[in-house]
PDB file of C-alpha atoms in Angstrom:
ATOM      1  CA  MET A1344     -82.991 -49.588  58.347  1.00 69.00           C
ATOM      2  CA  LEU A1345     -80.297 -46.967  55.818  1.00 84.00           C
ATOM      3  CA  LYS A1346     -82.337 -47.102  53.499  1.00 86.00           C
ATOM      4  CA  ILE A1347     -79.904 -47.451  50.578  1.00 87.00           C
ATOM      5  CA  VAL A1348     -80.219 -48.633  47.764  1.00 88.00           C
ATOM      6  CA  HIS A1349     -78.253 -51.590  46.091  1.00 84.00           C
ATOM      7  CA  PRO A1350     -78.159 -54.901  44.318  1.00 86.00           C
ATOM      8  CA  PRO A1351     -78.315 -58.207  46.197  1.00 85.00           C
ATOM      9  CA  HIS A1352     -75.021 -59.986  46.077  1.00 85.00           C
ATOM     10  CA  ASP A1353     -75.253 -63.873  44.774  1.00 88.00           C
ATOM     11  CA  TYR A1354     -72.560 -65.464  46.196  1.00 88.00           C
ATOM     12  CA  THR A1355     -72.753 -69.063  44.222  1.00 89.00           C
ATOM     13  CA  PRO A1356     -70.422 -68.571  42.316  1.00 91.00           C
ATOM     14  CA  VAL A1357     -67.234 -67.553  45.378  1.00 91.00           C
ATOM     15  CA  LEU A1358     -69.431 -70.732  47.076  1.00 92.00           C
ATOM     16  CA  ARG A1359     -68.338 -72.605  43.604  1.00 93.00           C
ATOM     17  CA  ALA A1360     -64.808 -71.713  43.715  1.00 95.00           C
ATOM     18  CA  LEU A1361     -63.909 -72.022  47.011  1.00 94.00           C
ATOM     19  CA  SER A1362     -65.691 -75.918  47.675  1.00 94.00           C
ATOM     20  CA  LEU A1363     -68.026 -74.653  50.655  1.00 94.00           C
ATOM     21  CA  THR A1364     -71.705 -75.435  50.178  1.00 93.00           C
ATOM     22  CA  SER A1365     -74.543 -72.882  52.009  1.00 92.00           C
ATOM     23  CA  LEU A1366     -75.165 -72.451  55.602  1.00 93.00           C
ATOM     24  CA  ALA A1367     -78.920 -73.234  54.974  1.00 93.00           C
ATOM     25  CA  ASP A1368     -77.348 -76.662  53.674  1.00 94.00           C
ATOM     26  CA  MET A1369     -74.727 -77.114  56.597  1.00 96.00           C
ATOM     27  CA  ARG A1370     -78.320 -76.052  58.964  1.00 96.00           C
ATOM     28  CA  VAL A1371     -80.479 -78.830  57.192  1.00 95.00           C
ATOM     29  CA  LYS A1372     -77.454 -81.619  56.902  1.00 95.00           C
ATOM     30  CA  ALA A1373     -76.634 -80.692  60.742  1.00 96.00           C
ATOM     31  CA  ASN A1374     -81.246 -81.007  62.002  1.00 96.00           C
ATOM     32  CA  LEU A1375     -81.291 -84.751  59.399  1.00 95.00           C
ATOM     33  CA  VAL A1376     -77.562 -85.696  61.733  1.00 94.00           C
ATOM     34  CA  PHE A1377     -78.595 -84.603  64.302  1.00 95.00           C
ATOM     35  CA  ILE A1378     -82.502 -86.872  64.221  1.00 95.00           C
ATOM     36  CA  LYS A1379     -80.511 -90.098  62.936  1.00 94.00           C
ATOM     37  CA  LYS A1380     -78.221 -89.860  65.034  1.00 94.00           C
ATOM     38  CA  LEU A1381     -80.629 -89.243  68.695  1.00 94.00           C
ATOM     39  CA  ILE A1382     -83.060 -93.011  66.936  1.00 92.00           C
ATOM     40  CA  ASP A1383     -80.445 -94.572  66.655  1.00 92.00           C
ATOM     41  CA  GLY A1384     -79.099 -94.337  70.179  1.00 92.00           C
ATOM     42  CA  SER A1385     -76.188 -92.226  69.527  1.00 94.00           C
ATOM     43  CA  LEU A1386     -76.589 -88.828  72.080  1.00 93.00           C
ATOM     44  CA  ASN A1387     -78.160 -89.861  75.025  1.00 94.00           C
ATOM     45  CA  ALA A1388     -81.867 -87.871  75.412  1.00 94.00           C
ATOM     46  CA  PRO A1389     -84.204 -89.155  76.478  1.00 94.00           C
ATOM     47  CA  SER A1390     -87.054 -85.853  76.716  1.00 94.00           C
ATOM     48  CA  LEU A1391     -86.435 -85.498  73.365  1.00 94.00           C
ATOM     49  CA  LEU A1392     -86.607 -89.645  72.205  1.00 93.00           C
ATOM     50  CA  VAL A1393     -90.248 -88.332  73.487  1.00 94.00           C
ATOM     51  CA  GLN A1394     -90.531 -85.944  70.963  1.00 94.00           C
ATOM     52  CA  VAL A1395     -90.128 -87.721  68.193  1.00 93.00           C
ATOM     53  CA  ASN A1396     -93.449 -88.770  66.618  1.00 92.00           C
ATOM     54  CA  PHE A1397     -93.014 -92.064  65.300  1.00 92.00           C
ATOM     55  CA  LYS A1398     -95.432 -92.799  61.910  1.00 89.00           C
ATOM     56  CA  VAL A1399     -96.685 -96.190  62.167  1.00 87.00           C
ATOM     57  CA  PRO A1400     -99.689 -96.964  59.686  1.00 83.00           C
ATOM     58  CA  HIS A1401    -102.465 -99.076  60.784  1.00 85.00           C
ATOM     59  CA  ARG A1402    -102.061-100.877  57.738  1.00 86.00           C
ATOM     60  CA  ALA A1403     -99.810-100.917  54.537  1.00 85.00           C
ATOM     61  CA  THR A1404     -99.118 -97.961  52.503  1.00 82.00           C
ATOM     62  CA  ARG A1405     -96.300 -96.909  50.127  1.00 82.00           C
ATOM     63  CA  SER A1406     -96.047 -93.758  52.126  1.00 80.00           C
ATOM     64  CA  ARG A1407     -92.318 -94.125  53.645  1.00 82.00           C
ATOM     65  CA  VAL A1408     -91.932 -90.468  55.715  1.00 87.00           C
ATOM     66  CA  PRO A1409     -91.166 -92.358  59.240  1.00 89.00           C
ATOM     67  CA  PHE A1410     -92.483 -89.561  61.214  1.00 92.00           C
ATOM     68  CA  THR A1411     -96.360 -87.787  62.082  1.00 91.00           C
ATOM     69  CA  VAL A1412     -95.193 -83.511  61.922  1.00 90.00           C
ATOM     70  CA  PRO A1413     -97.630 -82.235  64.113  1.00 89.00           C
ATOM     71  CA  LEU A1414     -99.286 -78.377  62.357  1.00 90.00           C
ATOM     72  CA  HIS A1415     -99.009 -76.042  63.519  1.00 88.00           C
ATOM     73  CA  CYS A1416    -100.632 -72.301  62.532  1.00 92.00           C
ATOM     74  CA  THR A1417     -97.304 -70.770  63.117  1.00 92.00           C
ATOM     75  CA  ASN A1418     -94.165 -69.711  62.278  1.00 91.00           C
ATOM     76  CA  TYR A1419     -93.242 -70.269  64.714  1.00 90.00           C
ATOM     77  CA  GLY A1420     -95.200 -73.528  65.927  1.00 88.00           C
ATOM     78  CA  LYS A1421     -93.391 -74.771  62.848  1.00 89.00           C
ATOM     79  CA  ASN A1422     -89.893 -73.614  63.463  1.00 89.00           C
ATOM     80  CA  LYS A1423     -89.343 -75.409  66.785  1.00 92.00           C
ATOM     81  CA  PRO A1424     -86.674 -77.302  66.055  1.00 93.00           C
ATOM     82  CA  ILE A1425     -87.415 -81.106  66.678  1.00 94.00           C
ATOM     83  CA  GLY A1426     -90.490 -80.411  64.868  1.00 93.00           C
ATOM     84  CA  LEU A1427     -88.090 -78.976  61.414  1.00 94.00           C
ATOM     85  CA  MET A1428     -86.310 -81.776  62.125  1.00 95.00           C
ATOM     86  CA  MET A1429     -88.713 -84.882  61.528  1.00 95.00           C
ATOM     87  CA  ARG A1430     -90.210 -81.849  58.819  1.00 95.00           C
ATOM     88  CA  LEU A1431     -87.281 -82.312  57.065  1.00 95.00           C
ATOM     89  CA  ALA A1432     -86.145 -85.765  57.349  1.00 94.00           C
ATOM     90  CA  ASN A1433     -90.196 -86.271  55.544  1.00 93.00           C
ATOM     91  CA  GLU A1434     -88.790 -83.905  52.692  1.00 93.00           C
ATOM     92  CA  ASP A1435     -85.037 -86.047  52.336  1.00 91.00           C
ATOM     93  CA  PRO A1436     -86.319 -89.618  50.816  1.00 86.00           C
ATOM     94  CA  SER A1437     -81.670 -90.289  51.752  1.00 87.00           C
ATOM     95  CA  PHE A1438     -82.648 -89.414  55.356  1.00 86.00           C
ATOM     96  CA  LEU A1439     -82.944 -93.588  56.007  1.00 79.00           C
ATOM     97  CA  SER A1440     -80.298 -94.036  53.940  1.00 78.00           C
ATOM     98  CA  LEU A1441     -77.757 -91.421  55.798  1.00 67.00           C
ATOM     99  CA  PRO A1442     -74.892 -92.380  57.899  1.00 65.00           C
TER     100      PRO A1442
END
């Protein structure tokens, strides 16, 4: 916008010095905790729970992903909240063991 040339700032040393986590990591954790609470019944939101697609295999497989995430052609569809949470849960191997 103003076209001012400046080097990108790295906040990693500050985060480590203050023992903080990045906003992106906090967002991922919040999404995982939310979907976990939605599934285990800590949150009473049937309209959201209906949107969660559980993966039910027809035969025994080694796949451990708990959700079937629908394919989307756009970033808008790919980043819908419930779909994003299901995708993050599939990518996190420790999801099923979250408290």
